[in-house]
Tab-separated table of C-alpha atoms in Angstrom:
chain	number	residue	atom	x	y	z
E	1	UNK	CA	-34.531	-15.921	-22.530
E	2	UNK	CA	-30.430	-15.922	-22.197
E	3	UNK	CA	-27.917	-19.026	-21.531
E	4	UNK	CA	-26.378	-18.412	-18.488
E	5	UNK	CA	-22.856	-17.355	-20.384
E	6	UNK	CA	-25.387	-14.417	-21.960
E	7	UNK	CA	-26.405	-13.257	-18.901
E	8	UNK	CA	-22.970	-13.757	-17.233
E	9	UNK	CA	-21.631	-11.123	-19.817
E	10	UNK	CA	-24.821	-8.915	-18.951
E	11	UNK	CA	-24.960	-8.905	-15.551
E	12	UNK	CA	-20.620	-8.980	-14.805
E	13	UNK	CA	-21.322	-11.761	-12.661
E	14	UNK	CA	-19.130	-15.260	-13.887
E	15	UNK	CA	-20.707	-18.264	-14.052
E	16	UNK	CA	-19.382	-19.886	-11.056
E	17	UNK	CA	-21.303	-16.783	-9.041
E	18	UNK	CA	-24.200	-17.275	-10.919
E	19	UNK	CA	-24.144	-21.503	-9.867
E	20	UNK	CA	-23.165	-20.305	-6.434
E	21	UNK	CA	-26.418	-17.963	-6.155
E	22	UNK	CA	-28.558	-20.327	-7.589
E	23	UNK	CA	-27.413	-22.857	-4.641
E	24	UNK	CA	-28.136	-20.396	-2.364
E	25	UNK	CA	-31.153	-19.736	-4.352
E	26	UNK	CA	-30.580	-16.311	-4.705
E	27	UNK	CA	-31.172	-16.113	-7.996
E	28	UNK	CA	-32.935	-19.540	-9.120
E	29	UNK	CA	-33.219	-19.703	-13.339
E	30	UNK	CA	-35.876	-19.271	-14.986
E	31	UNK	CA	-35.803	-22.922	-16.584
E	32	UNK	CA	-33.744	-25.766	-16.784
E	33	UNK	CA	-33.311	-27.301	-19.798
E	34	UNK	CA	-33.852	-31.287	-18.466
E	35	UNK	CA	-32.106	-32.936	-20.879
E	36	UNK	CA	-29.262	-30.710	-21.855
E	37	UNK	CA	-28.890	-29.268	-18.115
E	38	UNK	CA	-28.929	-25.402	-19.845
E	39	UNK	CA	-30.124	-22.577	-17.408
E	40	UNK	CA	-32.265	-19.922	-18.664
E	41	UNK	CA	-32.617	-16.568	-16.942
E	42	UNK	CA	-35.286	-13.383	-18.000
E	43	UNK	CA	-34.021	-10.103	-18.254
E	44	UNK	CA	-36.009	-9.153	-16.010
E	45	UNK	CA	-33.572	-11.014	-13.381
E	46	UNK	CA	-30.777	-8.534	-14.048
E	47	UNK	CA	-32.300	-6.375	-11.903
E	48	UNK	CA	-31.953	-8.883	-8.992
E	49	UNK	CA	-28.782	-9.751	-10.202
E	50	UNK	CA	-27.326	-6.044	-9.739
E	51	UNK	CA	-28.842	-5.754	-6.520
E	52	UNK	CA	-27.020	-8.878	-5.214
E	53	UNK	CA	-24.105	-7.636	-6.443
E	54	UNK	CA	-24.570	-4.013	-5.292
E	55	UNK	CA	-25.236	-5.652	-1.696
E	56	UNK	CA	-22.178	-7.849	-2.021
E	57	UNK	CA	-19.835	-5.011	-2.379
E	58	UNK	CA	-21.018	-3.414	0.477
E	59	UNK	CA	-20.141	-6.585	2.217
E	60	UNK	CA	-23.446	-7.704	3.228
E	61	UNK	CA	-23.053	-11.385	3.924
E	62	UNK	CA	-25.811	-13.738	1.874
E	63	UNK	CA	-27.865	-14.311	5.434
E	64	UNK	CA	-28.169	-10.314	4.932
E	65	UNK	CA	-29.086	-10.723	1.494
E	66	UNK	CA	-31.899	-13.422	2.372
E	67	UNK	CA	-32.805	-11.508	5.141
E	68	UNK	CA	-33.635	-8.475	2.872
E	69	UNK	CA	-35.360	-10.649	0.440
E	70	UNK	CA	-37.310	-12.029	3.005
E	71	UNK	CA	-38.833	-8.564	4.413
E	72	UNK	CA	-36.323	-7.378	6.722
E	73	UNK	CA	-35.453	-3.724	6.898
E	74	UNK	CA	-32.687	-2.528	4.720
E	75	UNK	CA	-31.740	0.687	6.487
E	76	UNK	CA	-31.386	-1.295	9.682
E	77	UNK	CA	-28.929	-4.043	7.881
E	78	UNK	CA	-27.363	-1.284	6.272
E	79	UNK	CA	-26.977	0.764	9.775
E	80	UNK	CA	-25.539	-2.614	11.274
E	81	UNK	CA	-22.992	-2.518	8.639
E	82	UNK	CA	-21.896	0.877	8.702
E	83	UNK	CA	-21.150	0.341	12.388
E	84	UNK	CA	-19.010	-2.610	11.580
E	85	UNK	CA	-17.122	-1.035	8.491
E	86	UNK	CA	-16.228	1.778	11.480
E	87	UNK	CA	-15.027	-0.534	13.991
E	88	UNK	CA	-12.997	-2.510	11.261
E	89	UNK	CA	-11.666	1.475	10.174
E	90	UNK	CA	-10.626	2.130	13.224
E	91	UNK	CA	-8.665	-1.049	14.174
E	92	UNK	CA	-7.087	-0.403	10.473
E	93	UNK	CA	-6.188	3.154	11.654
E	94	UNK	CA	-4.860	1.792	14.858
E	95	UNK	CA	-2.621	-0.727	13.211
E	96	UNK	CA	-1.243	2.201	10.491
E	97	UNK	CA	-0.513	4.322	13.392
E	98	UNK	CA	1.191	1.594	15.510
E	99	UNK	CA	3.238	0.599	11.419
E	100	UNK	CA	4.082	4.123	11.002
E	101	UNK	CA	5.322	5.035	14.510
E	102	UNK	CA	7.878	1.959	14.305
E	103	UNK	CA	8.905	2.817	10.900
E	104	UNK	CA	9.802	6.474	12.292
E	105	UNK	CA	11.861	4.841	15.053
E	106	UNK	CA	15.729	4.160	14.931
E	107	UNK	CA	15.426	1.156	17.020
E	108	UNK	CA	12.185	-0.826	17.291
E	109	UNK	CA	12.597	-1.427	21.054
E	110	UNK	CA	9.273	-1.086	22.066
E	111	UNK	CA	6.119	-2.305	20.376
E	112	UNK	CA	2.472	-0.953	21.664
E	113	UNK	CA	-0.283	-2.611	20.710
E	114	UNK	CA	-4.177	-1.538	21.765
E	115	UNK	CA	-6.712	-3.895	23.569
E	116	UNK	CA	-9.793	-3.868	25.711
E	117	UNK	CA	-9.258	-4.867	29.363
E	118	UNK	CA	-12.649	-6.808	30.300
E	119	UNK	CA	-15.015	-5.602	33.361
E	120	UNK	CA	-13.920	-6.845	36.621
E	121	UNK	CA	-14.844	-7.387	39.917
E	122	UNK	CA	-10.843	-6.884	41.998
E	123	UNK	CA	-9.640	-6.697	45.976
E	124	UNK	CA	-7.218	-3.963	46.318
E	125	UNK	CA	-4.880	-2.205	48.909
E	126	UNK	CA	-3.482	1.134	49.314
E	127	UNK	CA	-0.874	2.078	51.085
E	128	UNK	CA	2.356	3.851	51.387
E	129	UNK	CA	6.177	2.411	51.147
E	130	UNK	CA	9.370	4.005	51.847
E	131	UNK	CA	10.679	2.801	48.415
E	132	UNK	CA	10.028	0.675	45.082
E	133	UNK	CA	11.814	-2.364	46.753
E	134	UNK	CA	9.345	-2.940	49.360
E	135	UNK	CA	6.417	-3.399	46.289
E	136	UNK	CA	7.506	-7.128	45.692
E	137	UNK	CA	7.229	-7.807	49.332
E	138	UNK	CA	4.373	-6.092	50.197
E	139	UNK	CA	1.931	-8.208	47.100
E	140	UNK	CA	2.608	-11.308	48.136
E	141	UNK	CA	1.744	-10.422	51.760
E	142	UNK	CA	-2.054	-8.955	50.168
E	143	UNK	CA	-2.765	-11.585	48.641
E	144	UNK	CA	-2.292	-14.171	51.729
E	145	UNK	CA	-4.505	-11.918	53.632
E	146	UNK	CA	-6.984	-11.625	51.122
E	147	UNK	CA	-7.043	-15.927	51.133
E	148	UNK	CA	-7.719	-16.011	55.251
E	149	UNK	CA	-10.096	-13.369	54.845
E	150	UNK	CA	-11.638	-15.504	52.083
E	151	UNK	CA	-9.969	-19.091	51.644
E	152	UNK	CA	-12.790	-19.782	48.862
E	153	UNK	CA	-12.432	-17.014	46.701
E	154	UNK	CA	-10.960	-17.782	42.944
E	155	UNK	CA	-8.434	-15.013	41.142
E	156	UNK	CA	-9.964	-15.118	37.478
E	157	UNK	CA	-8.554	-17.414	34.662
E	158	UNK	CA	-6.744	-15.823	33.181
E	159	UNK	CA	-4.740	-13.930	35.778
E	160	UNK	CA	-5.180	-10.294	35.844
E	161	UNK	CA	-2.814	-7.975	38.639
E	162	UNK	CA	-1.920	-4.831	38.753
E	163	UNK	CA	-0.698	-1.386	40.650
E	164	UNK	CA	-1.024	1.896	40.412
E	165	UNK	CA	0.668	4.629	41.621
E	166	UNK	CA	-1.527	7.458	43.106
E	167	UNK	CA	1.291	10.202	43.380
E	168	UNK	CA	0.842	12.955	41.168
E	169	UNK	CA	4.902	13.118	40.421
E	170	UNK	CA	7.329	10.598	40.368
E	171	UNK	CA	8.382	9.452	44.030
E	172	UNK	CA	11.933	8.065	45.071
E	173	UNK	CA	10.263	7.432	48.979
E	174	UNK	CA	7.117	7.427	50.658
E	175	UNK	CA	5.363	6.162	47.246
E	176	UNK	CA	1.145	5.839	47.236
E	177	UNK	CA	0.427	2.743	45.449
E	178	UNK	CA	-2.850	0.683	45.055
E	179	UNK	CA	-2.434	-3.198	44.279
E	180	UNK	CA	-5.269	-4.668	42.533
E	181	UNK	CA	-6.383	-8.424	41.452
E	182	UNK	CA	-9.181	-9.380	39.658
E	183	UNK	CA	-11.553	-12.344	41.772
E	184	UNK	CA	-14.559	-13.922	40.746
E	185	UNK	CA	-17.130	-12.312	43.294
E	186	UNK	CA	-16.533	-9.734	45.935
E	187	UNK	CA	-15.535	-10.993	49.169
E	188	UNK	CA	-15.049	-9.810	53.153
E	189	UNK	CA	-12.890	-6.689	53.556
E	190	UNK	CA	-11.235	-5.735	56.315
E	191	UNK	CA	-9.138	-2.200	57.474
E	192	UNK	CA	-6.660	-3.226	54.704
E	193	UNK	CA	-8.620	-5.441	51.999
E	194	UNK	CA	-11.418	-3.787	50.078
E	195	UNK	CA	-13.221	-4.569	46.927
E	196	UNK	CA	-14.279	-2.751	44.033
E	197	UNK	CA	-15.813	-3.195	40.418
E	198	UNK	CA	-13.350	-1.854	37.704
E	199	UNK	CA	-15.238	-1.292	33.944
E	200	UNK	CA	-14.182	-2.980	30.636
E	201	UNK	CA	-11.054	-0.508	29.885
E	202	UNK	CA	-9.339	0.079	26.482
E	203	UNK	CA	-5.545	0.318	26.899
E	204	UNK	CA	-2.133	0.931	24.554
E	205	UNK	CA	0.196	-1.369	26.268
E	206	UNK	CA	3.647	-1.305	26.149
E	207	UNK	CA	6.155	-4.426	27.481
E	208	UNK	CA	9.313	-3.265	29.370
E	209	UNK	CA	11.945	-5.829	30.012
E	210	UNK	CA	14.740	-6.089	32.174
E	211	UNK	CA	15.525	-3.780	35.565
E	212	UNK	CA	12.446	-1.815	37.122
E	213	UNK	CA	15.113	1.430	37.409
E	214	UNK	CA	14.931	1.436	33.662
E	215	UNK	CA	11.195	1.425	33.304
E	216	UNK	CA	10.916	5.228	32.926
E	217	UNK	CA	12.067	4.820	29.084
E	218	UNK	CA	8.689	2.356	28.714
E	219	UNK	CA	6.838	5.174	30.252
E	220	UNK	CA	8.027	7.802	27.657
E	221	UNK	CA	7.373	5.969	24.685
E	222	UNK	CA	3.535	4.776	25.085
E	223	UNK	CA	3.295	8.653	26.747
E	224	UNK	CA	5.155	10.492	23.446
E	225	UNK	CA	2.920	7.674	21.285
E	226	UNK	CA	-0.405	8.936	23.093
E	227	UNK	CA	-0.034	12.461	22.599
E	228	UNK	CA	1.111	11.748	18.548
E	229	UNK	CA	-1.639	9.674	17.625
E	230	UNK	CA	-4.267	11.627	19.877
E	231	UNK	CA	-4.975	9.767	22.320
E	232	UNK	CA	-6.762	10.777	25.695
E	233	UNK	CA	-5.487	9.507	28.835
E	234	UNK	CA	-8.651	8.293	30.856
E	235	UNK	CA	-7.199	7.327	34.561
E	236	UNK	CA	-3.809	6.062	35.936
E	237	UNK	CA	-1.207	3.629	34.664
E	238	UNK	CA	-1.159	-0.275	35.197
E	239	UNK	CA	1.736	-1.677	35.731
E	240	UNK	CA	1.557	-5.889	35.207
E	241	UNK	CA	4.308	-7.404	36.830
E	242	UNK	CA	4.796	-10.576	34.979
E	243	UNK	CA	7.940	-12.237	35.334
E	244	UNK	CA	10.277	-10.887	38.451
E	245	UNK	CA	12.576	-11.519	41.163
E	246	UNK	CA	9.690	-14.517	42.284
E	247	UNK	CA	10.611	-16.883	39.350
E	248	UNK	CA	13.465	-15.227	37.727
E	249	UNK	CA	16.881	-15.153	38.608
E	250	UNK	CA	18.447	-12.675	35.706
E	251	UNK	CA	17.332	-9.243	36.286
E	252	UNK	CA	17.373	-9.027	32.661
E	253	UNK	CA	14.185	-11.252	32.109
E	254	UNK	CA	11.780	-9.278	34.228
E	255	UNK	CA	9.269	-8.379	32.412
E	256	UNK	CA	6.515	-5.554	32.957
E	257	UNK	CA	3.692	-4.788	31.161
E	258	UNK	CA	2.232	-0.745	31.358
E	259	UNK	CA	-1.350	-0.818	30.157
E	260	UNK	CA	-2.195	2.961	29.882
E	261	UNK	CA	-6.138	3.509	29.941
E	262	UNK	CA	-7.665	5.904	27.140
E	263	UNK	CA	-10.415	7.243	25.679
């Protein structure tokens, strides 16, 4: 039989691994000297030992490890991992790309990050308005509808608005837009007021601050950062109107938020 130092050197594990597993009883000793409090493993455990380790480098957690001791299916922890070493990969890969585009700008004015916009249930309105001034008259006046038409209905927590412009080409008048807010349930409609389910969406967003004439810049950075890092625009814009002429009075501390859906 080896002292637990022996079969630290033998197995590459350290000691305080080797306590640890016992604990967990992973890999129990042999014997235990009573008085002296010596553990004694077999060779035969080194075997065990490598696999643990093996497993442990693959990242398997020790509730895998048990699991596999106890009968469960190897290839099917081992499938569940690959899938989560390839989500983890591809947020890594996300966050190099985002590192690497900022390093290759002058001037880090914008920063995009990527998220996933949850499923949602949202009232919406189309329409058409002579020009981009009318927009922050013409929400306000939706959403008071909306509340007669349904005085119970609840926006979600937390807050999620935003429009879309149907045009094919940038507009200076007669602009198609669609305002949309996410609810908790669907509700009555009206000529004006419908509802809709939207899916869970993944999005680069971009934040633009300051006047909405300068908000084409915003536009061509998360666009140019798209095509770079190969990304596949999957349906219009969002634009996220966050702070604005409603509770600020500098122009300069508007802020906007573009969420651009992709694939």
């Amino acid at each position: 039989m080896l002292k637990i130092g022996e079969f630290s050197k033998l197995s590459h594990l350290t000691v305080k691994a080797l306590r640890f597993y016992e604990k967990e009883k992973l890999l129990v000793p042999i014997s235990i000297d009573e008085w002296t409090g010596y553990r004694f493993y077999e060779t035969g455990q080194l075997e065990t030992a490598a696999k643990i380790k093996a497993y442990r480098q693959l990242g398997l957690s020790i509730d895998e490890i048990k699991a596999i001791d106890s009968g469960a299916d190897v290839r099917t922890i081992l499938s569940e991992k690959a899938k989560s070493l390839s989500a983890q990969r591809e947020e890594i890969d996300v966050r190099l790309s985002i590192i690497n585009h900022i390093l290759e700008e002058k001037e880090m004015k914008y920063q995009i990050t990527e998220k996933r916009i949850p499923a949602a249930v949202v009232y919406y309105a189309e329409t058409v308005l002579d020009n981009y001034q009318e927009i922050m008259q013409w929400i306000p006046s939706l959403g008071e509808e909306c509340m007669r038409l349904n005085p119970d209905l609840k926006c979600t927590e937390p807050a999620y608005e935003f429009c879309e412009y149907l045009d094919g080409e940038y507009k200076e008048k007669e602009i198609r837009i669609r305002h949309n807010e996410a609810v908790m349930s669907r509700g009555i409609e009206n000529d004006r007021i419908k509802f809709r389910e939207i899916p869970e969406t993944r999005v680069l967003s971009i934040y633009h601050k300051g006047a909405y004439d300068r908000i084409g810049e915003a536009y061509a950075y998360i666009m140019k950062y798209a095509e770079e890092n190969g990304y596949q625009v999957a349906g219009l814009a969002r634009e996220c109107y966050i702070d604005g002429i409603w509770n600020k009075d500098a122009v300069e501390d508007w802020l906007t938020e573009i969420q651009l859906p992709i694939e």
